[in-house]
């Protein structure tokens, strides 16, 4: 494809920024430019990150997406993707969120780590990553897409902050070297009914491997995962649509539970979403 310049990336980032602000989805960039790939997606993501930080937001960690084999196969890749997590998107257990701040939200249960020391690759092993984890928490990610109808290819979702919308963080517990996070089970309930289950092994085989992978990818660019950073390790099950009035809870072995409430629809609003978008 023709050279993809900084100006090209900035122009597309401004389109995404406007979509986030207005909550009006856009057509996929890859509809008009099917040759766009991961490199172009990350170039757009960097420019979008700069725009959001210029508004006063700050990075508190990173998320990994496409950490399960089915999702990688869907996108035709063999590696996860990543994006920064912004302070404005982090909420506490029991948060009540306005469904209408999102476009087409879905919810996933995830294991979330907080680092207590810096990690910088290359060469970070799973044992290195484990020793850097200070806390672990039950988490919910609300994934959202500024791309119309979730019609995303790899470059589109990477550019769009890996389709991140928000996260809800449960009460953290100290990480222990003996805990096998691969075996942590999760039950996801929507309005009291279990609709999905999963285990930690869904996230790249081991959620701790996600931390090592991120540190090594960032190390190639002399970027560190810092002490205090959150790491969202990826969905443990297929994402579940979030509708007005829903209460979603993830119950984890050893980690407890975490809940988010979606505010009911206001007058004249539709109380439910149609379950038509593909899983994010």
XYZ file of N, CA and C in Angstrom:
840
model
N 0.848 -1.178 0.000
C 0.000 0.000 0.000
C 0.892 1.238 0.000
N 0.370 2.400 -0.416
C 1.154 3.633 -0.384
C 1.609 3.938 1.038
N 2.670 4.729 1.156
C 3.197 5.102 2.466
C 2.093 5.722 3.329
N 2.001 5.237 4.561
C 1.001 5.739 5.507
C 1.715 6.735 6.410
N 1.433 8.009 6.240
C 2.176 9.072 6.907
C 1.590 9.401 8.275
N 2.351 10.179 9.041
C 1.845 10.676 10.316
C 0.571 11.481 10.114
N 0.522 12.226 9.028
C -0.674 13.030 8.737
C -1.875 12.131 8.451
N -1.635 11.018 7.756
C -2.717 10.057 7.510
C -3.253 9.512 8.822
N -2.340 9.135 9.727
C -2.748 8.586 11.020
C -3.513 9.623 11.827
N -3.027 10.851 11.803
C -3.671 11.911 12.584
C -5.080 12.195 12.066
N -5.245 12.204 10.764
C -6.562 12.484 10.188
C -7.578 11.425 10.603
N -7.174 10.181 10.624
C -8.086 9.103 11.014
C -8.338 9.113 12.522
N -7.316 9.482 13.288
C -7.502 9.606 14.734
C -8.519 10.691 15.054
N -8.488 11.773 14.317
C -9.445 12.860 14.551
C -10.872 12.404 14.234
N -11.013 11.529 13.247
C -12.338 10.977 12.932
C -12.831 10.108 14.091
N -11.938 9.263 14.627
C -12.308 8.429 15.776
C -12.605 9.272 17.007
N -11.803 10.300 17.213
C -12.013 11.196 18.360
C -13.405 11.817 18.284
N -13.798 12.262 17.103
C -15.130 12.848 16.935
C -16.218 11.814 17.185
N -15.991 10.576 16.740
C -16.978 9.517 16.961
C -17.146 9.226 18.449
N -16.042 9.251 19.196
C -16.113 9.048 20.640
C -16.877 10.184 21.299
N -16.653 11.405 20.827
C -17.281 12.579 21.430
C -18.776 12.632 21.154
N -19.144 12.337 19.928
C -20.549 12.448 19.518
C -21.330 11.157 19.699
N -20.600 10.044 19.917
C -21.199 8.703 19.993
C -21.944 8.356 18.701
N -21.412 8.846 17.607
C -21.936 8.503 16.283
C -20.913 7.606 15.595
N -21.243 6.344 15.350
C -20.252 5.426 14.785
C -19.890 5.786 13.354
N -18.721 5.299 12.958
C -18.200 5.580 11.620
C -18.048 4.279 10.850
N -17.912 4.385 9.545
C -17.625 3.210 8.736
C -16.196 2.731 9.017
N -15.940 1.434 8.880
C -14.580 0.941 9.095
C -13.585 1.613 8.146
N -12.414 1.961 8.663
C -11.371 2.497 7.795
C -11.005 1.483 6.707
N -11.085 0.208 7.069
C -10.670 -0.837 6.135
C -11.680 -1.071 5.016
N -12.865 -0.480 5.108
C -13.777 -0.549 3.960
C -13.158 0.169 2.766
N -12.646 1.367 3.006
C -12.047 2.158 1.932
C -10.592 1.789 1.689
N -9.933 1.261 2.727
C -8.507 0.941 2.633
C -8.256 -0.457 3.186
N -8.624 -1.483 2.457
C -8.511 -2.852 2.968
C -7.089 -3.291 3.271
N -6.093 -2.590 2.753
C -4.701 -2.970 3.004
C -4.195 -2.493 4.358
N -4.969 -1.681 5.069
C -4.535 -1.238 6.388
C -4.350 -2.448 7.297
N -3.246 -2.444 8.047
C -2.959 -3.553 8.945
C -2.634 -3.071 10.338
N -1.984 -3.940 11.116
C -1.692 -3.622 12.509
C -0.824 -2.379 12.634
N 0.193 -2.249 11.800
C 1.101 -1.104 11.920
C 0.350 0.211 11.759
N -0.539 0.266 10.770
C -1.319 1.485 10.556
C -2.304 1.695 11.710
N -2.879 0.592 12.207
C -3.788 0.701 13.337
C -3.113 1.307 14.555
N -1.893 0.842 14.851
C -1.181 1.391 16.011
C -0.763 2.839 15.780
N -0.462 3.201 14.539
C -0.131 4.597 14.252
C -1.332 5.501 14.542
N -2.519 5.062 14.149
C -3.735 5.824 14.440
C -3.977 5.859 15.946
N -3.790 4.699 16.610
C -3.995 4.622 18.056
C -3.097 5.617 18.795
N -1.834 5.741 18.386
C -0.927 6.680 19.048
C -1.429 8.113 18.915
N -1.930 8.459 17.739
C -2.441 9.813 17.539
C -3.714 10.049 18.346
N -4.590 9.042 18.419
C -5.807 9.171 19.220
C -5.453 9.302 20.697
N -4.478 8.524 21.145
C -4.025 8.621 22.532
C -3.544 10.028 22.841
N -2.788 10.614 21.929
C -2.293 11.977 22.134
C -3.444 12.980 22.247
N -4.474 12.806 21.438
C -5.631 13.705 21.501
C -6.338 13.594 22.850
N -6.502 12.370 23.350
C -7.195 12.164 24.619
C -6.359 12.693 25.785
N -5.056 12.521 25.707
C -4.196 13.038 26.768
C -4.162 14.561 26.744
N -4.279 15.146 25.574
C -4.335 16.608 25.475
C -5.589 17.162 26.152
N -6.624 16.324 26.270
C -7.843 16.712 26.977
C -7.688 16.605 28.491
N -6.549 16.082 28.960
C -6.309 15.967 30.391
C -6.437 14.573 30.942
N -6.726 13.588 30.090
C -6.820 12.210 30.554
C -5.407 11.666 30.781
N -5.311 10.535 31.471
C -4.007 9.938 31.758
C -4.091 8.425 31.619
N -2.961 7.812 31.310
C -2.880 6.363 31.143
C -2.606 5.718 32.496
N -3.448 4.753 32.880
C -3.279 4.054 34.159
C -2.914 2.587 33.964
N -2.796 2.157 32.732
C -2.445 0.776 32.453
C -2.693 0.457 30.999
N -2.783 -0.841 30.737
C -2.956 -1.300 29.363
C -3.890 -2.495 29.332
N -4.558 -2.653 28.218
C -5.398 -3.824 27.986
C -4.828 -4.634 26.848
N -5.006 -5.926 26.952
C -4.711 -6.823 25.846
C -6.028 -7.370 25.321
N -6.136 -7.424 24.016
C -7.306 -8.022 23.379
C -6.879 -9.161 22.468
N -7.834 -9.860 21.951
C -7.565 -11.004 21.064
C -6.621 -12.000 21.745
N -6.869 -12.253 23.025
C -6.008 -13.174 23.766
C -6.485 -14.618 23.700
N -7.654 -14.840 23.139
C -8.153 -16.215 23.008
C -7.967 -16.702 21.576
N -7.770 -17.986 21.422
C -7.576 -18.571 20.090
C -8.758 -18.316 19.158
N -10.019 -18.464 19.619
C -11.140 -18.196 18.701
C -11.134 -16.771 18.164
N -10.798 -15.781 19.022
C -10.789 -14.401 18.553
C -9.624 -14.163 17.601
N -8.472 -14.774 17.859
C -7.348 -14.630 16.942
C -7.686 -15.234 15.581
N -8.346 -16.371 15.604
C -8.728 -17.007 14.341
C -9.731 -16.136 13.581
N -10.631 -15.479 14.313
C -11.623 -14.615 13.670
C -10.949 -13.477 12.914
N -9.854 -12.947 13.483
C -9.166 -11.820 12.876
C -7.979 -12.248 12.019
N -7.711 -13.540 11.956
C -6.619 -14.025 11.129
C -5.256 -13.639 11.644
N -5.099 -13.614 12.986
C -3.820 -13.258 13.588
C -3.410 -14.353 14.561
N -2.142 -14.326 14.975
C -1.665 -15.304 15.947
C -1.064 -14.637 17.170
N -1.441 -13.387 17.401
C -0.932 -12.637 18.539
C -2.008 -11.679 19.031
N -1.989 -11.325 20.312
C -2.969 -10.351 20.800
C -2.725 -8.955 20.248
N -3.623 -8.043 20.587
C -3.375 -6.626 20.355
C -3.428 -5.922 21.702
N -3.187 -4.615 21.709
C -3.140 -3.887 22.981
C -3.558 -2.447 22.773
N -3.848 -1.798 23.907
C -4.181 -0.371 23.898
C -4.040 0.162 25.306
N -3.845 1.473 25.444
C -3.806 2.059 26.785
C -5.171 2.060 27.444
N -5.165 2.049 28.769
C -6.372 2.213 29.572
C -6.299 3.595 30.210
N -7.342 4.390 30.021
C -7.356 5.760 30.517
C -8.077 5.854 31.862
N -7.600 6.771 32.695
C -8.156 6.943 34.035
C -9.662 7.200 33.993
N -10.109 7.949 32.990
C -11.527 8.309 32.911
C -12.433 7.111 32.679
N -11.863 5.975 32.284
C -12.680 4.797 31.955
C -12.721 3.765 33.073
N -12.038 4.022 34.196
C -11.938 3.048 35.279
C -12.970 3.371 36.357
N -13.746 2.341 36.747
C -14.817 2.502 37.724
C -14.713 1.435 38.806
N -15.307 1.726 39.950
C -15.268 0.808 41.086
C -16.438 -0.161 41.042
N -16.271 -1.255 41.756
C -17.311 -2.276 41.873
C -18.648 -1.638 42.248
N -19.708 -2.060 41.555
C -21.041 -1.541 41.827
C -21.380 -0.270 41.081
N -20.502 0.153 40.186
C -20.735 1.398 39.451
C -22.044 1.351 38.680
N -22.713 2.483 38.647
C -23.898 2.658 37.808
C -23.483 3.547 36.645
N -23.503 2.994 35.450
C -23.041 3.722 34.273
C -24.214 4.010 33.343
N -24.154 5.138 32.721
C -25.155 5.511 31.728
C -24.894 4.704 30.455
N -25.811 3.851 30.102
C -25.667 3.047 28.889
C -25.428 3.935 27.666
N -25.947 5.149 27.701
C -25.887 6.001 26.525
C -24.568 6.749 26.367
N -23.608 6.526 27.275
C -22.272 7.055 27.006
C -21.513 6.145 26.040
N -22.109 4.984 25.741
C -21.512 4.032 24.811
C -22.333 3.990 23.522
N -21.792 3.274 22.544
C -22.480 3.112 21.260
C -23.119 1.736 21.165
N -22.324 0.691 21.290
C -22.821 -0.684 21.182
C -22.066 -1.546 22.198
N -22.299 -1.314 23.492
C -21.463 -1.939 24.513
C -21.754 -3.415 24.744
N -20.692 -4.117 25.110
C -20.743 -5.505 25.524
C -19.879 -5.642 26.768
N -20.107 -6.694 27.551
C -19.388 -6.867 28.803
C -18.666 -8.211 28.806
N -17.457 -8.207 29.378
C -16.639 -9.407 29.492
C -16.056 -9.487 30.894
N -15.954 -10.688 31.431
C -15.245 -10.911 32.685
C -13.757 -11.088 32.396
N -12.923 -10.425 33.203
C -11.477 -10.492 33.007
C -10.760 -10.532 34.354
N -9.579 -11.101 34.348
C -8.666 -11.018 35.483
C -7.772 -9.796 35.261
N -7.692 -8.947 36.278
C -6.932 -7.699 36.159
C -5.820 -7.689 37.203
N -4.625 -7.402 36.757
C -3.471 -7.316 37.643
C -3.067 -5.862 37.837
N -2.448 -5.593 39.006
C -1.779 -4.323 39.241
C -0.322 -4.618 39.579
N 0.586 -3.970 38.870
C 2.005 -4.218 39.079
C 2.516 -3.426 40.288
N 3.476 -4.023 41.011
C 4.106 -3.259 42.083
C 5.580 -2.979 41.804
N 6.032 -3.353 40.605
C 7.355 -2.914 40.171
C 7.397 -2.860 38.648
N 8.361 -2.109 38.141
C 8.482 -1.882 36.704
C 8.904 -3.155 35.990
N 8.374 -3.328 34.782
C 8.786 -4.401 33.887
C 9.142 -3.784 32.542
N 10.308 -4.118 32.023
C 10.662 -3.659 30.682
C 11.388 -4.786 29.957
N 10.878 -5.144 28.796
C 11.486 -6.177 27.978
C 12.607 -5.611 27.138
N 13.187 -6.458 26.288
C 12.772 -7.840 26.011
C 13.283 -8.816 27.065
N 12.896 -10.075 26.885
C 13.396 -11.135 27.733
C 12.614 -11.372 29.005
N 11.446 -10.732 29.148
C 10.637 -10.940 30.352
C 9.963 -12.306 30.275
N 10.161 -13.114 31.299
C 9.557 -14.438 31.370
C 8.252 -14.377 32.157
N 7.507 -15.466 32.119
C 6.284 -15.546 32.916
C 6.619 -15.421 34.394
N 7.718 -16.024 34.826
C 8.125 -15.907 36.230
C 8.471 -14.465 36.588
N 9.131 -13.743 35.669
C 9.423 -12.327 35.897
C 8.125 -11.543 36.070
N 7.177 -11.810 35.184
C 5.901 -11.101 35.245
C 5.169 -11.413 36.545
N 5.169 -12.676 36.928
C 4.478 -13.068 38.158
C 5.066 -12.332 39.369
N 6.392 -12.201 39.399
C 7.031 -11.566 40.549
C 6.766 -10.071 40.602
N 6.349 -9.474 39.473
C 6.074 -8.037 39.432
C 4.629 -7.699 39.753
N 3.776 -8.697 39.844
C 2.350 -8.470 40.108
C 2.137 -8.326 41.611
N 1.560 -7.203 42.001
C 1.304 -6.970 43.414
C -0.097 -7.332 43.843
N -1.065 -7.044 42.980
C -2.469 -7.302 43.308
C -3.191 -7.890 42.107
N -4.296 -8.559 42.402
C -5.146 -9.115 41.357
C -6.591 -8.843 41.742
N -7.429 -8.621 40.750
C -8.826 -8.290 41.032
C -9.743 -8.903 39.986
N -10.959 -9.203 40.427
C -12.031 -9.508 39.486
C -12.325 -8.253 38.689
N -12.566 -8.418 37.402
C -12.822 -7.252 36.579
C -13.890 -7.491 35.535
N -14.498 -6.406 35.111
C -15.409 -6.405 33.974
C -14.890 -5.373 32.979
N -14.774 -5.761 31.735
C -14.495 -4.786 30.694
C -15.762 -4.556 29.898
N -16.082 -3.287 29.704
C -17.134 -2.942 28.754
C -16.439 -2.593 27.452
N -16.577 -3.476 26.483
C -16.008 -3.199 25.176
C -17.046 -2.436 24.364
N -16.572 -1.541 23.534
C -17.454 -0.719 22.717
C -16.729 -0.437 21.418
N -17.464 -0.162 20.390
C -16.846 0.102 19.100
C -17.394 1.384 18.511
N -16.475 2.240 18.118
C -16.856 3.446 17.391
C -17.042 3.145 15.907
N -16.884 1.866 15.548
C -17.069 1.403 14.172
C -18.483 0.839 14.040
N -19.202 1.283 13.055
C -20.617 0.938 12.911
C -20.831 -0.567 12.841
N -21.739 -1.055 13.701
C -22.160 -2.450 13.655
C -21.089 -3.455 14.007
N -20.029 -3.006 14.689
C -18.920 -3.904 15.030
C -18.323 -4.539 13.775
N -18.345 -3.833 12.648
C -17.795 -4.391 11.398
C -16.289 -4.139 11.342
N -15.593 -4.682 12.298
C -14.183 -4.358 12.478
C -13.262 -5.411 11.883
N -12.181 -4.919 11.280
C -11.028 -5.746 10.975
C -9.925 -5.332 11.934
N -8.775 -5.987 11.831
C -7.724 -5.791 12.820
C -7.312 -4.329 12.951
N -7.058 -3.654 11.839
C -6.607 -2.256 11.915
C -7.655 -1.367 12.568
N -8.935 -1.658 12.329
C -10.003 -0.838 12.889
C -10.046 -0.942 14.408
N -10.005 -2.159 14.932
C -10.103 -2.310 16.390
C -8.856 -1.803 17.083
N -7.672 -2.027 16.497
C -6.445 -1.493 17.112
C -6.512 0.025 17.172
N -6.893 0.650 16.070
C -6.981 2.109 16.041
C -7.943 2.630 17.099
N -9.016 1.898 17.317
C -10.087 2.293 18.228
C -9.800 1.818 19.660
N -8.538 1.928 20.082
C -8.119 1.562 21.440
C -8.513 0.130 21.788
N -8.349 -0.765 20.800
C -8.704 -2.182 20.978
C -10.142 -2.332 21.470
N -11.010 -1.446 20.966
C -12.450 -1.479 21.268
C -12.744 -1.330 22.756
N -11.886 -0.630 23.478
C -12.108 -0.424 24.905
C -13.156 0.650 25.143
N -14.045 0.391 26.097
C -15.041 1.382 26.481
C -14.878 1.817 27.922
N -14.816 0.838 28.832
C -14.664 1.125 30.261
C -14.278 -0.162 30.966
N -13.848 -0.021 32.207
C -13.591 -1.200 33.029
C -14.125 -0.949 34.430
N -14.537 -2.043 35.072
C -15.018 -1.992 36.453
C -14.131 -2.927 37.258
N -13.551 -2.393 38.310
C -12.527 -3.100 39.069
C -13.084 -3.558 40.406
N -12.990 -4.858 40.655
C -13.397 -5.391 41.939
C -12.380 -5.093 43.026
N -12.673 -5.550 44.235
C -11.762 -5.323 45.350
C -10.482 -6.137 45.139
N -9.329 -5.490 45.058
C -8.098 -6.239 44.802
C -7.673 -7.063 46.007
N -6.987 -8.151 45.722
C -6.409 -8.997 46.762
C -4.920 -9.150 46.450
N -4.097 -9.417 47.455
C -2.672 -9.591 47.185
C -2.422 -10.779 46.259
N -1.535 -10.595 45.302
C -1.136 -11.710 44.448
C -0.243 -12.646 45.247
N -0.370 -13.931 44.989
C 0.460 -14.908 45.685
C 1.177 -15.766 44.653
N 2.420 -16.168 44.916
C 3.171 -16.954 43.931
C 2.589 -18.334 43.697
N 1.777 -18.820 44.622
C 1.241 -20.170 44.486
C -0.061 -20.224 43.691
N -0.690 -19.070 43.465
C -1.977 -19.074 42.762
C -1.776 -19.401 41.293
N -2.522 -20.370 40.796
C -2.491 -20.721 39.377
C -3.650 -20.004 38.700
N -3.355 -18.862 38.098
C -4.415 -18.046 37.525
C -5.048 -18.697 36.296
N -4.390 -19.697 35.747
C -4.982 -20.440 34.629
C -6.244 -21.161 35.057
N -6.304 -21.541 36.335
C -7.405 -22.351 36.829
C -8.517 -21.533 37.479
N -8.342 -20.217 37.547
C -9.385 -19.372 38.137
C -10.620 -19.420 37.247
N -11.735 -19.835 37.827
C -12.981 -19.901 37.079
C -13.821 -18.655 37.290
N -14.626 -18.330 36.291
C -15.516 -17.170 36.378
C -16.891 -17.536 35.850
N -17.905 -17.055 36.545
C -19.292 -17.190 36.108
C -19.835 -15.791 35.863
N -20.404 -15.575 34.683
C -20.915 -14.256 34.312
C -22.438 -14.297 34.341
N -23.026 -13.391 35.124
C -24.472 -13.320 35.273
C -24.996 -11.995 34.747
N -26.070 -12.080 33.988
C -26.786 -10.874 33.559
C -28.173 -10.926 34.155
N -28.493 -9.941 34.980
C -29.789 -9.862 35.655
C -30.095 -11.142 36.433
N -29.047 -11.673 37.075
C -29.194 -12.822 37.966
C -29.095 -14.177 37.308
N -29.064 -14.235 35.982
C -29.000 -15.515 35.271
C -27.603 -15.725 34.695
N -27.037 -16.889 34.902
C -25.720 -17.174 34.339
C -25.831 -17.321 32.824
N -25.030 -16.550 32.119
C -25.076 -16.589 30.658
C -23.730 -16.957 30.037
N -22.678 -17.031 30.853
C -21.366 -17.396 30.316
C -20.467 -17.848 31.457
N -19.495 -18.683 31.110
C -18.476 -19.102 32.059
C -17.125 -19.102 31.358
N -16.067 -19.124 32.147
C -14.736 -19.195 31.568
C -13.699 -19.445 32.636
N -12.480 -19.668 32.210
C -11.357 -19.834 33.127
C -10.196 -18.967 32.658
N -9.263 -18.735 33.572
C -8.132 -17.883 33.268
C -7.319 -18.331 32.080
N -7.321 -19.628 31.798
C -6.527 -20.147 30.687
C -6.998 -19.625 29.341
N -8.206 -19.035 29.282
C -8.688 -18.465 28.013
C -7.842 -17.286 27.586
N -7.145 -16.652 28.529
C -6.336 -15.470 28.229
C -4.905 -15.900 27.929
N -4.629 -16.188 26.680
C -3.296 -16.530 26.189
C -2.715 -17.750 26.892
N -3.609 -18.616 27.372
C -3.176 -19.818 28.074
C -2.897 -19.596 29.536
N -2.566 -18.363 29.916
C -2.250 -18.002 31.300
C -2.278 -16.477 31.375
N -3.133 -15.884 32.215
C -3.178 -14.422 32.278
C -1.829 -13.778 32.578
N -0.964 -14.467 33.333
C 0.350 -13.910 33.628
C 1.178 -13.798 32.346
N 0.939 -14.699 31.395
C 1.632 -14.619 30.109
C 1.300 -13.333 29.368
N 0.099 -12.810 29.594
C -0.287 -11.555 28.954
C 0.605 -10.416 29.446
N 0.897 -10.405 30.744
C 1.766 -9.370 31.300
C 3.153 -9.465 30.674
N 3.693 -10.688 30.594
C 5.021 -10.875 29.995
C 5.008 -10.461 28.532
N 3.960 -10.838 27.804
C 3.862 -10.480 26.386
C 3.858 -8.962 26.207
N 3.052 -8.263 26.997
C 3.008 -6.799 26.885
C 4.368 -6.182 27.181
N 5.014 -6.643 28.251
C 6.312 -6.085 28.612
C 7.321 -6.274 27.491
N 7.289 -7.424 26.842
C 8.247 -7.689 25.765
C 7.926 -6.893 24.509
N 6.660 -6.753 24.173
C 6.282 -5.938 23.017
C 6.675 -4.482 23.254
N 6.370 -3.969 24.431
C 6.717 -2.583 24.734
C 8.227 -2.391 24.802
N 8.936 -3.402 25.294
C 10.388 -3.300 25.397
C 11.063 -3.092 24.059
N 10.435 -3.576 22.988
C 10.986 -3.356 21.653
C 11.021 -1.872 21.297
N 10.224 -1.078 22.014
C 10.158 0.369 21.760
C 10.654 1.166 22.960
N 11.391 0.499 23.861
C 11.931 1.149 25.065
C 10.847 1.757 25.936
N 9.709 1.079 26.007
C 8.596 1.506 26.858
C 8.455 0.483 27.985
N 8.209 0.954 29.188
C 8.083 0.069 30.343
C 6.630 -0.023 30.795
N 6.292 -1.166 31.381
C 5.105 -1.257 32.226
C 5.545 -0.788 33.606
N 4.916 0.237 34.133
C 5.379 0.851 35.373
C 4.668 0.290 36.591
N 5.314 0.429 37.739
C 4.668 0.099 39.006
C 3.375 0.899 39.119
N 2.311 0.222 39.539
C 0.998 0.850 39.637
C 0.121 0.651 38.433
N 0.710 0.286 37.300
C -0.093 0.063 36.101
C -1.040 -1.124 36.276
N -2.249 -0.953 35.765
C -3.204 -2.050 35.640
C -2.938 -2.772 34.325
N -3.146 -4.084 34.330
C -3.076 -4.860 33.097
C -4.354 -5.676 32.988
N -5.139 -5.366 31.968
C -6.353 -6.127 31.671
C -5.948 -7.275 30.750
N -6.211 -8.503 31.179
C -5.594 -9.656 30.525
C -6.441 -10.329 29.459
N -7.650 -9.855 29.237
C -8.444 -10.411 28.144
C -9.658 -11.190 28.617
N -10.638 -11.274 27.746
C -11.916 -11.886 28.081
C -11.790 -13.378 28.342
N -12.590 -13.861 29.299
C -12.623 -15.287 29.610
C -13.806 -15.992 28.943
N -14.605 -15.235 28.185
C -15.788 -15.793 27.525
C -16.216 -14.829 26.430
N -17.153 -15.244 25.613
C -17.682 -14.362 24.577
C -18.399 -13.175 25.213
N -18.197 -11.993 24.639
C -18.791 -10.775 25.183
C -20.316 -10.827 25.130
N -20.947 -10.213 26.138
C -22.401 -10.225 26.294
C -22.920 -8.799 26.140
N -23.923 -8.606 25.307
C -24.459 -7.267 25.075
C -24.980 -6.639 26.361
N -24.765 -5.339 26.491
C -25.220 -4.578 27.655
C -26.373 -3.684 27.241
N -27.525 -3.881 27.887
C -28.732 -3.125 27.568
C -29.100 -2.204 28.718
N -29.945 -1.229 28.438
C -30.461 -0.354 29.479
C -31.075 -1.191 30.606
N -30.716 -0.852 31.835
C -31.304 -1.510 32.996
C -30.638 -2.798 33.408
N -29.649 -3.280 32.650
C -28.985 -4.536 32.993
C -28.100 -4.391 34.225
N -28.030 -5.475 34.987
C -27.022 -5.630 36.029
C -26.185 -6.844 35.671
N -24.884 -6.636 35.543
C -23.974 -7.713 35.165
C -22.973 -7.949 36.284
N -22.788 -9.215 36.628
C -21.883 -9.601 37.708
C -20.990 -10.730 37.241
N -19.714 -10.633 37.570
C -18.786 -11.739 37.350
C -18.337 -12.258 38.706
N -18.509 -13.553 38.923
C -18.108 -14.198 40.163
C -16.897 -15.082 39.873
N -15.788 -14.797 40.550
C -14.526 -15.478 40.298
C -14.131 -16.370 41.475
N -13.558 -17.518 41.177
C -12.904 -18.296 42.214
C -11.787 -17.456 42.827
N -11.694 -17.447 44.123
C -10.600 -16.823 44.879
C -10.573 -15.300 44.836
N -11.202 -14.675 43.833
C -11.099 -13.228 43.671
C -12.362 -12.481 44.073
N -13.444 -13.198 44.356
C -14.695 -12.541 44.686
C -15.472 -12.138 43.448
N -16.299 -11.128 43.575
C -17.185 -10.735 42.471
C -17.048 -9.250 42.175
N -17.579 -8.868 41.018
C -17.595 -7.473 40.599
C -18.866 -7.252 39.793
N -19.489 -6.082 39.987
C -20.799 -5.809 39.392
C -20.831 -4.429 38.751
N -21.550 -4.347 37.645
C -21.839 -3.058 37.023
C -23.327 -2.991 36.715
N -23.894 -1.820 36.877
C -25.306 -1.585 36.561
C -25.385 -0.597 35.399
N -26.219 -0.902 34.427
C -26.475 0.031 33.332
C -27.768 0.768 33.631
N -27.714 2.076 33.657
C -28.888 2.873 33.985
C -30.034 2.556 33.030
N -31.258 2.611 33.559
C -32.437 2.341 32.742
C -32.593 3.398 31.667
N -33.295 3.034 30.620
C -33.537 3.976 29.531
C -34.413 5.122 30.002
N -34.115 6.313 29.491
C -34.938 7.475 29.794
C -36.176 7.509 28.910
N -37.041 8.500 29.112
C -38.253 8.609 28.284
C -37.920 8.674 26.802
N -38.622 7.873 26.030
C -38.437 7.903 24.587
C -37.272 7.073 24.093
N -36.525 6.443 25.021
C -35.405 5.620 24.619
C -35.822 4.163 24.579
N -35.166 3.414 23.723
C -35.424 1.985 23.666
C -34.818 1.311 24.885
N -35.551 0.458 25.599
C -35.015 -0.155 26.801
C -34.056 -1.299 26.525
N -33.991 -1.794 25.322
C -33.132 -2.954 25.035
C -32.395 -2.758 23.731
N -31.244 -3.421 23.656
C -30.489 -3.489 22.414
C -30.827 -4.799 21.736
N -30.685 -4.824 20.434
C -30.801 -6.074 19.710
C -29.455 -6.796 19.757
N -29.489 -8.103 19.964
C -28.273 -8.892 20.012
C -27.846 -9.259 18.597
N -27.430 -8.244 17.849
C -27.118 -8.493 16.431
C -25.654 -8.325 16.108
N -24.891 -7.601 16.957
C -23.492 -7.365 16.611
C -22.667 -8.610 16.936
N -21.617 -8.854 16.167
C -20.729 -9.947 16.522
C -19.992 -9.631 17.789
N -19.528 -10.670 18.489
C -18.781 -10.451 19.716
C -17.518 -9.677 19.453
N -17.201 -8.723 20.358
C -16.024 -7.908 20.191
C -14.814 -8.547 20.829
